[in-house]
mmCIF file of C-alpha atoms in Angstrom:
data_model
loop_
_atom_site.group_PDB
_atom_site.id
_atom_site.type_symbol
_atom_site.label_atom_id
_atom_site.label_comp_id
_atom_site.label_asym_id
_atom_site.label_seq_id
_atom_site.Cartn_x
_atom_site.Cartn_y
_atom_site.Cartn_z
ATOM 1 C CA UNK A 554 28.109 133.698 95.666
ATOM 2 C CA UNK A 555 27.266 130.984 92.863
ATOM 3 C CA UNK A 556 29.926 129.852 89.989
ATOM 4 C CA UNK A 557 28.800 127.835 86.999
ATOM 5 C CA UNK A 558 31.563 125.028 86.158
ATOM 6 C CA UNK A 559 31.531 123.195 82.680
ATOM 7 C CA UNK A 560 32.968 119.617 82.095
ATOM 8 C CA UNK A 561 35.457 118.878 79.426
ATOM 9 C CA UNK A 562 36.001 115.783 77.093
ATOM 10 C CA UNK A 563 35.602 112.504 78.854
ATOM 11 C CA UNK A 564 32.597 113.507 80.732
ATOM 12 C CA UNK A 565 30.257 112.313 77.635
ATOM 13 C CA UNK A 566 28.075 109.223 78.319
ATOM 14 C CA UNK A 567 25.830 107.203 75.916
ATOM 15 C CA UNK A 568 22.199 108.269 76.198
ATOM 16 C CA UNK A 569 23.094 111.453 77.968
ATOM 17 C CA UNK A 570 20.353 113.297 75.799
ATOM 18 C CA UNK A 571 17.718 110.941 76.326
ATOM 19 C CA UNK A 572 16.494 112.442 79.595
ATOM 20 C CA UNK A 573 16.064 116.055 77.586
ATOM 21 C CA UNK A 574 14.008 114.956 74.508
ATOM 22 C CA UNK A 575 10.943 116.217 76.008
ATOM 23 C CA UNK A 576 12.246 119.452 77.730
ATOM 24 C CA UNK A 577 11.836 122.876 76.248
ATOM 25 C CA UNK A 578 15.456 123.125 76.271
ATOM 26 C CA UNK A 579 15.901 120.371 73.861
ATOM 27 C CA UNK A 580 15.572 123.102 70.988
ATOM 28 C CA UNK A 581 19.269 123.942 71.455
ATOM 29 C CA UNK A 582 20.254 120.345 69.911
ATOM 30 C CA UNK A 583 18.252 121.149 66.848
ATOM 31 C CA UNK A 584 19.656 124.624 66.452
ATOM 32 C CA UNK A 585 23.263 123.139 67.085
ATOM 33 C CA UNK A 586 22.773 120.219 64.375
ATOM 34 C CA UNK A 587 21.885 122.853 61.796
ATOM 35 C CA UNK A 588 24.985 125.173 62.667
ATOM 36 C CA UNK A 589 27.372 122.089 63.069
ATOM 37 C CA UNK A 590 25.840 120.219 59.794
ATOM 38 C CA UNK A 591 25.683 117.083 61.987
ATOM 39 C CA UNK A 592 22.899 115.181 63.733
ATOM 40 C CA UNK A 593 23.936 115.867 67.356
ATOM 41 C CA UNK A 594 20.397 114.534 68.726
ATOM 42 C CA UNK A 595 21.649 111.201 67.481
ATOM 43 C CA UNK A 596 24.998 111.331 69.012
ATOM 44 C CA UNK A 597 23.311 112.438 72.234
ATOM 45 C CA UNK A 598 20.679 109.491 72.200
ATOM 46 C CA UNK A 599 21.897 106.896 70.347
ATOM 47 C CA UNK A 600 25.780 106.740 70.024
ATOM 48 C CA UNK A 601 27.653 104.268 72.183
ATOM 49 C CA UNK A 602 30.589 104.683 74.174
ATOM 50 C CA UNK A 603 33.183 103.976 71.306
ATOM 51 C CA UNK A 604 31.634 106.584 68.979
ATOM 52 C CA UNK A 605 31.458 109.199 71.491
ATOM 53 C CA UNK A 606 35.103 108.657 72.651
ATOM 54 C CA UNK A 607 36.210 109.974 69.131
ATOM 55 C CA UNK A 608 37.339 113.561 69.902
ATOM 56 C CA UNK A 609 35.116 115.190 67.192
ATOM 57 C CA UNK A 610 32.214 113.576 68.745
ATOM 58 C CA UNK A 611 33.125 113.776 72.400
ATOM 59 C CA UNK A 612 33.642 117.569 72.348
ATOM 60 C CA UNK A 613 30.650 118.667 70.400
ATOM 61 C CA UNK A 614 28.057 116.620 72.690
ATOM 62 C CA UNK A 615 29.639 117.875 75.881
ATOM 63 C CA UNK A 616 29.452 121.325 74.758
ATOM 64 C CA UNK A 617 25.808 121.168 73.410
ATOM 65 C CA UNK A 618 24.838 118.895 76.557
ATOM 66 C CA UNK A 619 26.342 121.556 78.883
ATOM 67 C CA UNK A 620 24.662 124.696 77.260
ATOM 68 C CA UNK A 621 21.202 122.752 77.268
ATOM 69 C CA UNK A 622 21.644 121.955 81.017
ATOM 70 C CA UNK A 623 22.317 125.962 81.112
ATOM 71 C CA UNK A 624 19.494 126.717 79.338
ATOM 72 C CA UNK A 625 17.427 124.986 81.663
ATOM 73 C CA UNK A 626 18.736 126.358 84.660
ATOM 74 C CA UNK A 627 18.532 129.765 83.340
ATOM 75 C CA UNK A 628 14.849 129.014 82.445
ATOM 76 C CA UNK A 629 14.097 128.687 86.523
ATOM 77 C CA UNK A 630 15.579 131.887 86.951
ATOM 78 C CA UNK A 631 19.140 130.987 88.381
ATOM 79 C CA UNK A 632 22.393 132.630 87.025
ATOM 80 C CA UNK A 633 25.686 133.071 88.032
ATOM 81 C CA UNK A 634 28.503 135.591 89.430
ATOM 82 C CA UNK A 635 31.496 133.580 87.699
ATOM 83 C CA UNK A 636 31.788 130.945 85.389
ATOM 84 C CA UNK A 637 34.861 128.622 84.414
ATOM 85 C CA UNK A 638 35.179 125.372 82.353
ATOM 86 C CA UNK A 639 37.637 122.627 82.388
ATOM 87 C CA UNK A 640 39.706 122.482 78.888
ATOM 88 C CA UNK A 641 36.735 122.199 76.537
ATOM 89 C CA UNK A 642 34.216 123.657 79.215
ATOM 90 C CA UNK A 643 36.150 126.959 78.876
ATOM 91 C CA UNK A 644 34.294 127.582 75.639
ATOM 92 C CA UNK A 645 31.173 126.546 77.285
ATOM 93 C CA UNK A 646 31.807 129.069 79.820
ATOM 94 C CA UNK A 647 32.468 131.890 77.153
ATOM 95 C CA UNK A 648 29.295 130.936 75.414
ATOM 96 C CA UNK A 649 27.406 130.923 78.454
ATOM 97 C CA UNK A 650 28.581 134.586 79.311
ATOM 98 C CA UNK A 651 28.016 135.874 75.986
ATOM 99 C CA UNK A 652 31.792 136.130 74.785
ATOM 100 C CA UNK A 653 30.908 133.756 72.148
ATOM 101 C CA UNK A 654 27.714 133.712 70.259
ATOM 102 C CA UNK A 655 25.880 130.277 70.231
ATOM 103 C CA UNK A 656 26.900 129.788 66.316
ATOM 104 C CA UNK A 657 30.490 131.005 67.103
ATOM 105 C CA UNK A 658 30.880 128.465 69.804
ATOM 106 C CA UNK A 659 29.482 125.725 67.927
ATOM 107 C CA UNK A 660 31.831 126.439 64.915
ATOM 108 C CA UNK A 661 34.883 127.041 67.035
ATOM 109 C CA UNK A 662 34.517 123.635 69.205
ATOM 110 C CA UNK A 663 33.847 121.836 65.871
ATOM 111 C CA UNK A 664 37.098 123.047 64.490
ATOM 112 C CA UNK A 665 38.893 122.730 67.585
ATOM 113 C CA UNK A 666 37.942 119.003 68.126
ATOM 114 C CA UNK A 667 38.660 118.477 64.434
ATOM 115 C CA UNK A 668 42.282 120.079 64.947
ATOM 116 C CA UNK A 669 43.067 118.206 67.991
ATOM 117 C CA UNK A 670 41.975 114.929 66.558
ATOM 118 C CA UNK A 671 44.072 115.273 63.415
ATOM 119 C CA UNK A 672 47.039 116.589 65.784
ATOM 120 C CA UNK A 673 46.893 113.353 67.780
ATOM 121 C CA UNK A 674 46.976 111.307 64.709
ATOM 122 C CA UNK A 675 49.983 113.145 63.415
ATOM 123 C CA UNK A 676 51.779 113.002 66.758
ATOM 124 C CA UNK A 677 50.316 110.027 68.748
ATOM 125 C CA UNK A 678 50.079 110.488 72.586
ATOM 126 C CA UNK A 679 48.498 109.551 75.640
ATOM 127 C CA UNK A 680 47.497 110.771 79.051
ATOM 128 C CA UNK A 681 47.428 109.288 82.672
ATOM 129 C CA UNK A 682 46.105 110.338 85.999
ATOM 130 C CA UNK A 683 48.740 110.560 88.806
ATOM 131 C CA UNK A 684 46.923 109.995 92.297
ATOM 132 C CA UNK A 685 48.083 110.674 95.655
ATOM 133 C CA UNK A 686 51.288 112.741 94.710
ATOM 134 C CA UNK A 687 52.063 116.552 95.263
ATOM 135 C CA UNK A 688 51.828 118.638 92.073
ATOM 136 C CA UNK A 689 55.691 119.457 92.343
ATOM 137 C CA UNK A 690 56.612 115.744 92.757
ATOM 138 C CA UNK A 691 54.602 115.195 89.435
ATOM 139 C CA UNK A 692 56.709 117.551 87.845
ATOM 140 C CA UNK A 693 59.868 116.180 89.215
ATOM 141 C CA UNK A 694 58.447 112.618 87.759
ATOM 142 C CA UNK A 695 58.098 114.178 84.288
ATOM 143 C CA UNK A 696 61.608 115.601 84.426
ATOM 144 C CA UNK A 697 63.033 112.372 85.643
ATOM 145 C CA UNK A 698 61.579 110.519 82.788
ATOM 146 C CA UNK A 699 63.651 112.513 80.484
ATOM 147 C CA UNK A 700 61.194 112.102 77.719
ATOM 148 C CA UNK A 701 58.472 113.728 75.925
ATOM 149 C CA UNK A 702 56.005 113.847 78.915
ATOM 150 C CA UNK A 703 54.665 116.918 80.721
ATOM 151 C CA UNK A 704 51.939 117.859 83.466
ATOM 152 C CA UNK A 705 48.644 118.486 81.295
ATOM 153 C CA UNK A 706 46.080 119.103 84.274
ATOM 154 C CA UNK A 707 46.208 120.338 87.805
ATOM 155 C CA UNK A 708 42.696 118.896 88.933
ATOM 156 C CA UNK A 709 42.758 118.816 92.506
ATOM 157 C CA UNK A 710 44.817 118.049 95.313
ATOM 158 C CA UNK A 711 46.612 114.732 94.819
ATOM 159 C CA UNK A 712 45.094 114.436 91.357
ATOM 160 C CA UNK A 713 47.296 115.336 88.283
ATOM 161 C CA UNK A 714 46.954 114.330 84.702
ATOM 162 C CA UNK A 715 50.148 113.784 82.846
ATOM 163 C CA UNK A 716 50.622 113.651 78.936
ATOM 164 C CA UNK A 717 52.933 113.113 75.997
ATOM 165 C CA UNK A 718 54.355 110.069 74.148
ATOM 166 C CA UNK A 719 53.465 106.466 75.227
ATOM 167 C CA UNK A 720 56.766 105.945 76.161
ATOM 168 C CA UNK A 721 57.368 108.895 78.097
ATOM 169 C CA UNK A 722 54.209 108.757 80.081
ATOM 170 C CA UNK A 723 54.962 105.084 80.836
ATOM 171 C CA UNK A 724 58.365 106.453 82.180
ATOM 172 C CA UNK A 725 57.080 109.190 84.293
ATOM 173 C CA UNK A 726 54.312 106.783 85.598
ATOM 174 C CA UNK A 727 56.915 104.571 86.863
ATOM 175 C CA UNK A 728 58.995 107.455 88.381
ATOM 176 C CA UNK A 729 55.682 108.650 90.105
ATOM 177 C CA UNK A 730 55.057 105.584 91.808
ATOM 178 C CA UNK A 731 58.716 105.527 92.936
ATOM 179 C CA UNK A 732 58.141 109.151 94.539
ATOM 180 C CA UNK A 733 54.919 107.901 96.176
ATOM 181 C CA UNK A 734 51.890 108.021 93.913
ATOM 182 C CA UNK A 735 49.099 105.903 95.278
ATOM 183 C CA UNK A 736 47.936 105.083 91.912
ATOM 184 C CA UNK A 737 48.621 105.781 88.244
ATOM 185 C CA UNK A 738 45.843 105.309 85.864
ATOM 186 C CA UNK A 739 45.825 105.516 81.941
ATOM 187 C CA UNK A 740 43.048 107.542 80.228
ATOM 188 C CA UNK A 741 41.454 106.463 77.133
ATOM 189 C CA UNK A 742 42.152 109.411 74.907
ATOM 190 C CA UNK A 743 43.477 109.869 71.251
ATOM 191 C CA UNK A 744 46.132 112.347 72.233
ATOM 192 C CA UNK A 745 48.549 114.075 74.284
ATOM 193 C CA UNK A 746 46.090 117.191 74.950
ATOM 194 C CA UNK A 747 47.513 120.218 76.585
ATOM 195 C CA UNK A 748 51.118 119.617 75.880
ATOM 196 C CA UNK A 749 53.446 120.584 72.990
ATOM 197 C CA UNK A 750 52.156 117.827 71.029
ATOM 198 C CA UNK A 751 48.927 119.711 70.211
ATOM 199 C CA UNK A 752 51.105 122.764 68.614
ATOM 200 C CA UNK A 753 49.594 121.856 65.091
ATOM 201 C CA UNK A 754 45.973 122.411 66.600
ATOM 202 C CA UNK A 755 47.069 125.577 68.436
ATOM 203 C CA UNK A 756 48.322 127.109 64.860
ATOM 204 C CA UNK A 757 45.243 125.852 63.043
ATOM 205 C CA UNK A 758 42.902 127.204 65.775
ATOM 206 C CA UNK A 759 44.504 130.633 66.188
ATOM 207 C CA UNK A 760 42.904 132.195 63.156
ATOM 208 C CA UNK A 761 39.504 131.070 63.847
ATOM 209 C CA UNK A 762 39.608 132.121 67.352
ATOM 210 C CA UNK A 763 40.771 135.472 66.354
ATOM 211 C CA UNK A 764 37.854 135.627 63.727
ATOM 212 C CA UNK A 765 35.326 134.950 66.467
ATOM 213 C CA UNK A 766 36.297 138.389 67.971
ATOM 214 C CA UNK A 767 35.244 137.378 71.845
ATOM 215 C CA UNK A 768 33.250 140.202 73.314
ATOM 216 C CA UNK A 769 33.541 141.791 76.795
ATOM 217 C CA UNK A 770 31.208 140.062 79.444
ATOM 218 C CA UNK A 771 29.451 141.054 82.771
ATOM 219 C CA UNK A 772 30.037 137.764 84.102
ATOM 220 C CA UNK A 773 34.065 137.059 84.368
ATOM 221 C CA UNK A 774 35.386 133.568 83.197
ATOM 222 C CA UNK A 775 38.230 132.208 85.016
ATOM 223 C CA UNK A 776 41.009 130.992 82.290
ATOM 224 C CA UNK A 777 42.583 127.439 82.426
ATOM 225 C CA UNK A 778 45.880 129.178 81.384
ATOM 226 C CA UNK A 779 46.551 131.541 84.024
ATOM 227 C CA UNK A 780 43.797 130.813 86.602
ATOM 228 C CA UNK A 781 42.691 134.387 86.710
ATOM 229 C CA UNK A 782 39.138 136.079 86.004
ATOM 230 C CA UNK A 783 38.761 137.808 82.477
ATOM 231 C CA UNK A 784 35.956 139.725 81.295
ATOM 232 C CA UNK A 785 37.620 141.530 78.510
ATOM 233 C CA UNK A 786 36.827 139.834 75.210
ATOM 234 C CA UNK A 787 40.179 140.914 73.532
ATOM 235 C CA UNK A 788 42.209 138.723 76.181
ATOM 236 C CA UNK A 789 40.801 135.469 74.959
ATOM 237 C CA UNK A 790 42.221 135.178 71.520
ATOM 238 C CA UNK A 791 45.726 134.582 73.301
ATOM 239 C CA UNK A 792 44.203 132.456 76.185
ATOM 240 C CA UNK A 793 42.256 130.111 73.927
ATOM 241 C CA UNK A 794 45.033 129.511 71.644
ATOM 242 C CA UNK A 795 47.590 128.924 74.338
ATOM 243 C CA UNK A 796 45.048 126.564 76.417
ATOM 244 C CA UNK A 797 45.766 123.950 73.703
ATOM 245 C CA UNK A 798 49.506 123.380 74.467
ATOM 246 C CA UNK A 799 49.590 124.330 78.155
ATOM 247 C CA UNK A 800 48.309 122.541 81.471
ATOM 248 C CA UNK A 801 44.788 123.102 82.586
ATOM 249 C CA UNK A 802 45.321 124.864 85.847
ATOM 250 C CA UNK A 803 42.053 123.776 87.326
ATOM 251 C CA UNK A 804 42.976 123.576 91.109
ATOM 252 C CA UNK A 805 44.262 127.173 90.711
ATOM 253 C CA UNK A 806 41.201 128.418 89.176
ATOM 254 C CA UNK A 807 39.044 126.767 91.970
ATOM 255 C CA UNK A 808 40.906 128.690 94.509
ATOM 256 C CA UNK A 809 40.712 131.798 92.401
ATOM 257 C CA UNK A 810 37.113 131.561 92.580
ATOM 258 C CA UNK A 811 37.037 130.737 96.347
ATOM 259 C CA UNK A 812 39.337 133.959 97.035
ATOM 260 C CA UNK A 813 36.973 136.026 94.811
ATOM 261 C CA UNK A 814 34.184 134.933 97.137
ATOM 262 C CA UNK A 815 32.332 132.034 95.267
ATOM 263 C CA UNK A 816 30.836 129.861 98.099
ATOM 264 C CA UNK A 817 28.895 127.664 95.886
ATOM 265 C CA UNK A 818 29.883 125.671 92.625
ATOM 266 C CA UNK A 819 27.368 124.310 90.440
ATOM 267 C CA UNK A 820 28.421 121.966 87.591
ATOM 268 C CA UNK A 821 26.312 122.071 84.304
ATOM 269 C CA UNK A 822 26.881 119.118 82.158
ATOM 270 C CA UNK A 823 27.121 115.500 81.826
ATOM 271 C CA UNK A 824 29.530 113.713 84.524
ATOM 272 C CA UNK A 825 29.790 115.238 87.896
ATOM 273 C CA UNK A 826 33.805 115.018 87.849
ATOM 274 C CA UNK A 827 34.084 118.679 88.565
ATOM 275 C CA UNK A 828 32.060 118.682 91.853
ATOM 276 C CA UNK A 829 34.320 116.054 93.042
ATOM 277 C CA UNK A 830 37.231 118.359 92.393
ATOM 278 C CA UNK A 831 35.586 121.247 93.900
ATOM 279 C CA UNK A 832 34.813 119.444 97.093
ATOM 280 C CA UNK A 833 38.552 118.223 97.393
ATOM 281 C CA UNK A 834 40.061 121.811 96.640
ATOM 282 C CA UNK A 835 37.567 124.403 98.213
ATOM 283 C CA UNK A 836 35.410 124.680 101.296
ATOM 284 C CA UNK A 837 32.119 125.581 99.180
ATOM 285 C CA UNK A 838 29.254 123.606 98.534
ATOM 286 C CA UNK A 839 28.709 121.761 95.196
ATOM 287 C CA UNK A 840 25.862 120.223 93.292
ATOM 288 C CA UNK A 841 26.122 118.585 89.763
ATOM 289 C CA UNK A 842 23.307 119.071 87.272
ATOM 290 C CA UNK A 843 23.017 116.813 84.471
ATOM 291 C CA UNK A 844 19.138 115.855 83.990
ATOM 292 C CA UNK A 845 15.777 117.564 84.186
ATOM 293 C CA UNK A 846 15.340 115.821 87.523
ATOM 294 C CA UNK A 847 18.355 117.659 88.849
ATOM 295 C CA UNK A 848 16.506 120.958 88.232
ATOM 296 C CA UNK A 849 14.292 120.611 91.474
ATOM 297 C CA UNK A 850 17.367 119.479 93.096
ATOM 298 C CA UNK A 851 19.163 122.713 92.269
ATOM 299 C CA UNK A 852 16.143 124.691 93.711
ATOM 300 C CA UNK A 853 16.177 123.335 97.072
ATOM 301 C CA UNK A 854 20.000 123.632 97.189
ATOM 302 C CA UNK A 855 19.998 127.247 96.342
ATOM 303 C CA UNK A 856 17.135 127.626 98.787
ATOM 304 C CA UNK A 857 19.191 126.221 101.427
ATOM 305 C CA UNK A 858 22.274 128.258 100.765
ATOM 306 C CA UNK A 859 20.097 131.244 101.287
ATOM 307 C CA UNK A 860 18.693 130.114 104.311
ATOM 308 C CA UNK A 861 22.230 129.265 105.804
ATOM 309 C CA UNK A 862 23.235 132.838 104.883
ATOM 310 C CA UNK A 863 20.214 134.180 106.276
ATOM 311 C CA UNK A 864 21.187 132.720 109.712
ATOM 312 C CA UNK A 865 24.854 133.895 109.496
ATOM 313 C CA UNK A 866 23.610 137.534 108.783
ATOM 314 C CA UNK A 867 22.070 137.565 112.429
ATOM 315 C CA UNK A 868 19.323 140.276 111.584
ATOM 316 C CA UNK A 869 20.798 142.086 108.615
ATOM 317 C CA UNK A 870 18.446 142.392 105.661
ATOM 318 C CA UNK A 871 18.769 139.558 103.134
ATOM 319 C CA UNK A 872 17.908 140.597 99.827
ATOM 320 C CA UNK A 873 15.604 138.198 97.996
ATOM 321 C CA UNK A 874 17.069 135.855 95.026
ATOM 322 C CA UNK A 875 16.990 137.654 91.701
ATOM 323 C CA UNK A 876 15.893 135.553 88.752
ATOM 324 C CA UNK A 877 15.393 136.052 85.149
ATOM 325 C CA UNK A 878 12.688 135.605 82.537
ATOM 326 C CA UNK A 879 14.358 134.550 79.298
ATOM 327 C CA UNK A 880 12.918 134.818 75.823
ATOM 328 C CA UNK A 881 11.413 131.750 74.274
ATOM 329 C CA UNK A 882 12.298 132.354 70.695
ATOM 330 C CA UNK A 883 13.759 135.204 68.151
ATOM 331 C CA UNK A 884 11.527 138.021 67.074
ATOM 332 C CA UNK A 885 10.211 141.575 68.420
ATOM 333 C CA UNK A 886 9.625 141.666 71.800
ATOM 334 C CA UNK A 887 6.098 143.387 73.261
ATOM 335 C CA UNK A 888 5.702 143.812 76.807
ATOM 336 C CA UNK A 889 2.324 143.755 78.432
ATOM 337 C CA UNK A 890 1.120 147.146 79.724
ATOM 338 C CA UNK A 891 -0.251 146.094 82.996
ATOM 339 C CA UNK A 892 2.953 144.504 84.340
ATOM 340 C CA UNK A 893 4.457 147.015 86.540
ATOM 341 C CA UNK A 894 7.291 147.124 89.282
ATOM 342 C CA UNK A 895 5.762 145.493 92.283
ATOM 343 C CA UNK A 896 3.383 143.281 90.277
ATOM 344 C CA UNK A 897 2.944 139.703 91.719
ATOM 345 C CA UNK A 898 3.862 137.048 89.146
ATOM 346 C CA UNK A 899 2.965 133.489 88.997
ATOM 347 C CA UNK A 900 4.522 130.576 87.357
ATOM 348 C CA UNK A 901 3.040 130.738 83.866
ATOM 349 C CA UNK A 902 2.155 134.416 83.848
ATOM 350 C CA UNK A 903 2.366 135.967 80.812
ATOM 351 C CA UNK A 904 4.440 139.081 80.766
ATOM 352 C CA UNK A 905 4.559 139.981 76.988
ATOM 353 C CA UNK A 906 5.165 138.518 73.551
ATOM 354 C CA UNK A 907 8.051 137.523 71.269
ATOM 355 C CA UNK A 908 6.515 137.596 67.791
ATOM 356 C CA UNK A 909 3.413 135.409 68.248
ATOM 357 C CA UNK A 910 5.027 133.724 71.108
ATOM 358 C CA UNK A 911 3.998 134.227 74.669
ATOM 359 C CA UNK A 912 6.580 135.015 77.267
ATOM 360 C CA UNK A 913 5.836 132.991 80.467
ATOM 361 C CA UNK A 914 7.531 133.241 83.714
ATOM 362 C CA UNK A 915 9.003 129.910 84.855
ATOM 363 C CA UNK A 916 8.742 131.007 88.534
ATOM 364 C CA UNK A 917 7.030 133.274 90.898
ATOM 365 C CA UNK A 918 7.946 136.619 92.606
ATOM 366 C CA UNK A 919 7.663 140.302 92.476
ATOM 367 C CA UNK A 920 8.301 141.869 88.891
ATOM 368 C CA UNK A 921 11.214 144.409 88.967
ATOM 369 C CA UNK A 922 11.654 145.472 85.532
ATOM 370 C CA UNK A 923 12.232 144.761 81.828
ATOM 371 C CA UNK A 924 15.316 144.280 80.694
ATOM 372 C CA UNK A 925 14.375 144.072 76.949
ATOM 373 C CA UNK A 926 12.641 147.099 75.545
ATOM 374 C CA UNK A 927 9.503 147.433 73.510
ATOM 375 C CA UNK A 928 9.950 146.635 70.015
ATOM 376 C CA UNK A 929 13.574 145.409 70.485
ATOM 377 C CA UNK A 930 14.554 142.485 68.556
ATOM 378 C CA UNK A 931 15.498 139.777 71.040
ATOM 379 C CA UNK A 932 17.174 136.164 70.580
ATOM 380 C CA UNK A 933 16.364 132.848 71.863
ATOM 381 C CA UNK A 934 17.191 132.638 75.722
ATOM 382 C CA UNK A 935 17.816 136.355 75.953
ATOM 383 C CA UNK A 936 17.069 137.808 79.194
ATOM 384 C CA UNK A 937 13.748 139.933 78.983
ATOM 385 C CA UNK A 938 13.166 140.562 82.721
ATOM 386 C CA UNK A 939 13.894 140.304 86.187
ATOM 387 C CA UNK A 940 11.994 139.247 89.196
ATOM 388 C CA UNK A 941 12.679 138.699 93.198
ATOM 389 C CA UNK A 942 11.351 135.499 94.516
ATOM 390 C CA UNK A 943 9.009 136.233 97.536
#
């Protein structure tokens, strides 16, 4: 069982968009720029590390980059049974599953980044990673500091992030070292995220989250706040609001996914940090997809997992991998009359049209059925049909 995970702020890298400029999924960048009213393409290709460090740029570029990778992955017919995202990545996960629309996701992330940036200016804070110390001992270190400092991220065994006032983080860091921490590293951030210092951002964003009215989803998303899987849209207004001032329970979220049967973790987006956390926390296989070159690796990785599963089943029937054909644009869908169940489909086979655009399969397999119906108006990347690989 496969889960998609999406990175948060801090994963952005200068030039991370350049490998994607000639890929079909780059069209998402133009759409996002129009919705946000910003030149996201320039940020993804030309911005330096200092410019990307700005919370308003870091969150938007990471969000758009991750969705672009997701689009490319879905074009080759791979989808997940669960999704989860680290901090900002939770918004990506909700957009990936349809709980938020693409435009809604862009608008919410832009507002979230601006709110957190302003909250950081109003109450200056910082963050630090504590390595090699148990979770409960990090909590003790924060308590012993007797200052404004809290646990902000439970990332993986022996990797916890603390946040608060600069003085409070310094005191807790010293206490953590006395308790046996191997190392404490300051993080280059502009605020004490996921602490009470973000209360102003939470209050500012609450109305925008409620207005987005997240929808129910078929694919559950595991929440940062309670490390539980949610597929009911009405639950997300409170969860996303609470997330800003609550610790990210990422380690617990990974264990929730593993308990639900997830064996494979694919990180979609810049960086690769979440794959390392999954390796340290779970028994599952991990892979990080950040560039178009990684897509072939993903197909090989998925096929390798299928082969392993087949050997474990010892003669039981293994169903072929199901893959989706998605819409190349927005318009009225018209299927081809000669495509029926069991039809052999090759890469590039036309199965219908959306407006004047041809709907071509990105992979080969046996046609199972159309998901969209004749004359239905579909949107970009909406699933059109599904196949089973041979």
